[in-house]
Short mmCIF file of C-alpha atoms in Angstrom, two decimals:
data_model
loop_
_atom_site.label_atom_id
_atom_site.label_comp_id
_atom_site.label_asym_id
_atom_site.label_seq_id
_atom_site.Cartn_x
_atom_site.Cartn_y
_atom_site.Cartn_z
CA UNK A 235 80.99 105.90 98.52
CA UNK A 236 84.72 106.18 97.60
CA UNK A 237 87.14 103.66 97.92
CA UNK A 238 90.66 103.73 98.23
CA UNK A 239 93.94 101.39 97.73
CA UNK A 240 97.48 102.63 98.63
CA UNK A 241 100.44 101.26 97.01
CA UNK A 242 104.33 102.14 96.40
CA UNK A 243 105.54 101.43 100.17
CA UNK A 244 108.65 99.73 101.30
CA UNK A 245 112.05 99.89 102.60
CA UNK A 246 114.44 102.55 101.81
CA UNK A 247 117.84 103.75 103.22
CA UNK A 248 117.62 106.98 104.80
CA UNK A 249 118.16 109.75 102.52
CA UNK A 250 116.57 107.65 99.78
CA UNK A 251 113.16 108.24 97.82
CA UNK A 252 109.65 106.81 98.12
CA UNK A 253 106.55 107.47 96.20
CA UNK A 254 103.33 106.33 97.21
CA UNK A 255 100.05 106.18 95.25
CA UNK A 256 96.76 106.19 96.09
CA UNK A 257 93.79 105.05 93.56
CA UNK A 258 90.53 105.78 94.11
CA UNK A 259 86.86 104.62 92.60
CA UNK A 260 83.13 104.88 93.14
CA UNK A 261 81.97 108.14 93.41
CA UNK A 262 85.23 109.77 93.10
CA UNK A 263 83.14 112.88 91.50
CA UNK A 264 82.15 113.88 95.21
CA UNK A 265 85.81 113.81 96.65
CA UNK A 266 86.64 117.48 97.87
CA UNK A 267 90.10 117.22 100.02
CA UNK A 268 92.42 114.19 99.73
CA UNK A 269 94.97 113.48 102.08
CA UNK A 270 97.66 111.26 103.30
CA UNK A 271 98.33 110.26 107.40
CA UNK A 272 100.94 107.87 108.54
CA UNK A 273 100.75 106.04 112.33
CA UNK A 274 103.89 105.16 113.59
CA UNK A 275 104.03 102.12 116.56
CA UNK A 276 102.84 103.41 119.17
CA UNK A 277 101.54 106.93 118.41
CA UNK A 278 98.27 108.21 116.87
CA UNK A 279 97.93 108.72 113.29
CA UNK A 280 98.66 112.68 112.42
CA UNK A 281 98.33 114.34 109.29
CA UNK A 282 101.30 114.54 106.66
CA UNK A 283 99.86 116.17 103.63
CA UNK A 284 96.77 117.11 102.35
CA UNK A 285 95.90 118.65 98.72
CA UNK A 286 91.91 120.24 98.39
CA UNK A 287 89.99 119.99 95.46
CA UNK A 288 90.85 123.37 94.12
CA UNK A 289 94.75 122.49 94.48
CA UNK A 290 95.45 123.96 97.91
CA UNK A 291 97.78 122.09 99.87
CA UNK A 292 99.41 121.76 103.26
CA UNK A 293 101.61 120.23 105.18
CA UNK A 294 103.17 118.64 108.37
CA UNK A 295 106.18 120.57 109.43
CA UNK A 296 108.36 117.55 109.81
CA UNK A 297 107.63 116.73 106.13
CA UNK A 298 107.64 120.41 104.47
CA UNK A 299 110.09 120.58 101.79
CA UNK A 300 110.85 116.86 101.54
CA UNK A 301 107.35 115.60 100.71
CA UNK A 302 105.05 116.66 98.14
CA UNK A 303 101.55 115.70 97.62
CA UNK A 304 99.49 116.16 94.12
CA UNK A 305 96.28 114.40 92.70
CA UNK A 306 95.77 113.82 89.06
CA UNK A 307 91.97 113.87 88.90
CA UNK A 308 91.71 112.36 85.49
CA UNK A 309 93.33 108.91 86.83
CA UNK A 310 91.61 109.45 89.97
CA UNK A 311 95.22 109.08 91.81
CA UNK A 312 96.72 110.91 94.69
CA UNK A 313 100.29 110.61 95.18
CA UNK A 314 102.82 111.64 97.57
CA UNK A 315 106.74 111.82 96.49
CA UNK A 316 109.00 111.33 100.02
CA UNK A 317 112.60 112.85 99.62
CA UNK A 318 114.95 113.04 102.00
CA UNK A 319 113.79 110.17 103.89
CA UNK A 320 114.52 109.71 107.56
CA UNK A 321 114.33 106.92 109.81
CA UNK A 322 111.41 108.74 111.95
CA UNK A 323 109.45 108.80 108.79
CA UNK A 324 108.54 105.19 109.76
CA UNK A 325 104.89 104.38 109.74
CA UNK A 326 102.25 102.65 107.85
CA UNK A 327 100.73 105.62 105.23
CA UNK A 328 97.08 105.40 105.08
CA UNK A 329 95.12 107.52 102.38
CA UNK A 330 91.79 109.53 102.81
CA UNK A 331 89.02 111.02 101.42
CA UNK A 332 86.35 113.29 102.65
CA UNK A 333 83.39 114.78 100.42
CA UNK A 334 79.63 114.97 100.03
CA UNK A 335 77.37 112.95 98.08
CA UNK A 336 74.02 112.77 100.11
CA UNK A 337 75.75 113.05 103.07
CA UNK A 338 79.29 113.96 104.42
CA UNK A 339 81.64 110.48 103.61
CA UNK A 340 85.21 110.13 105.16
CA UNK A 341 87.14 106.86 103.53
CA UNK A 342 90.56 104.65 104.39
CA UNK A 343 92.29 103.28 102.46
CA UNK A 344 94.18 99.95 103.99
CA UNK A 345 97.34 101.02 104.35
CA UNK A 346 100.92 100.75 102.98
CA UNK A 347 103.93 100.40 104.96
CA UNK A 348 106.84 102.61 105.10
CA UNK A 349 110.16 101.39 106.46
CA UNK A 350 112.98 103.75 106.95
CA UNK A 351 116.93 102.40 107.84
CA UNK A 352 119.48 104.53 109.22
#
């Protein structure tokens, strides 16, 4: 399995810049899409950026052309650089994983927390 550890929250003054990492190990080989979600209090977790094994990548509208997502495969890292930052980009940033390796694996990471002031 794959597992994953966030890191690079915190608090930021709106219009500031954030960038969060994600490192992964075990059987990082088998990773196919990586992806970052965020759960603010209160609402469900929704997708913010995703980046496939082949480099494709999408993203949430609220987020398009103030956050960008990339994965360096060699360090086994996903990262996503927050510009622009607003106070509604609040939440706790989880990363995940999905792949194959015997069978089809989804993994969490724990979690890091973002904190926006206005």
């Amino acid at each position: 399995q794959v597992q994953l550890v966030e890191s690079g929250g915190g608090l930021v003054q709106a219009g500031g810049s954030l960038r969060l990492s994600c490192a992964a190990s075990g059987s990082t080989f088998a990773i196919n899409t990586m992806s970052w979600y965020r759960q603010a209090p209160g609402k469900q977790r929704e997708l913010v950026a995703a980046v496939s094994s082949s480099g494709s990548t999408n993203y949430a509208d609220s987020v398009k052309a103030r956050f960008t997502i990339s994965r360096d495969n060699a360090k086994n890292t996903l990262y996503l650089q927050m510009n622009n930052l607003k106070p509604e980009d609040t939440a706790v940033y989880y990363c995940n994983a999905d792949g194959w390796f015997g069978k089809i694996f989804n993994s969490w990471g724990q979690g890091t927390q973002v904190t926006v002031s206005s």
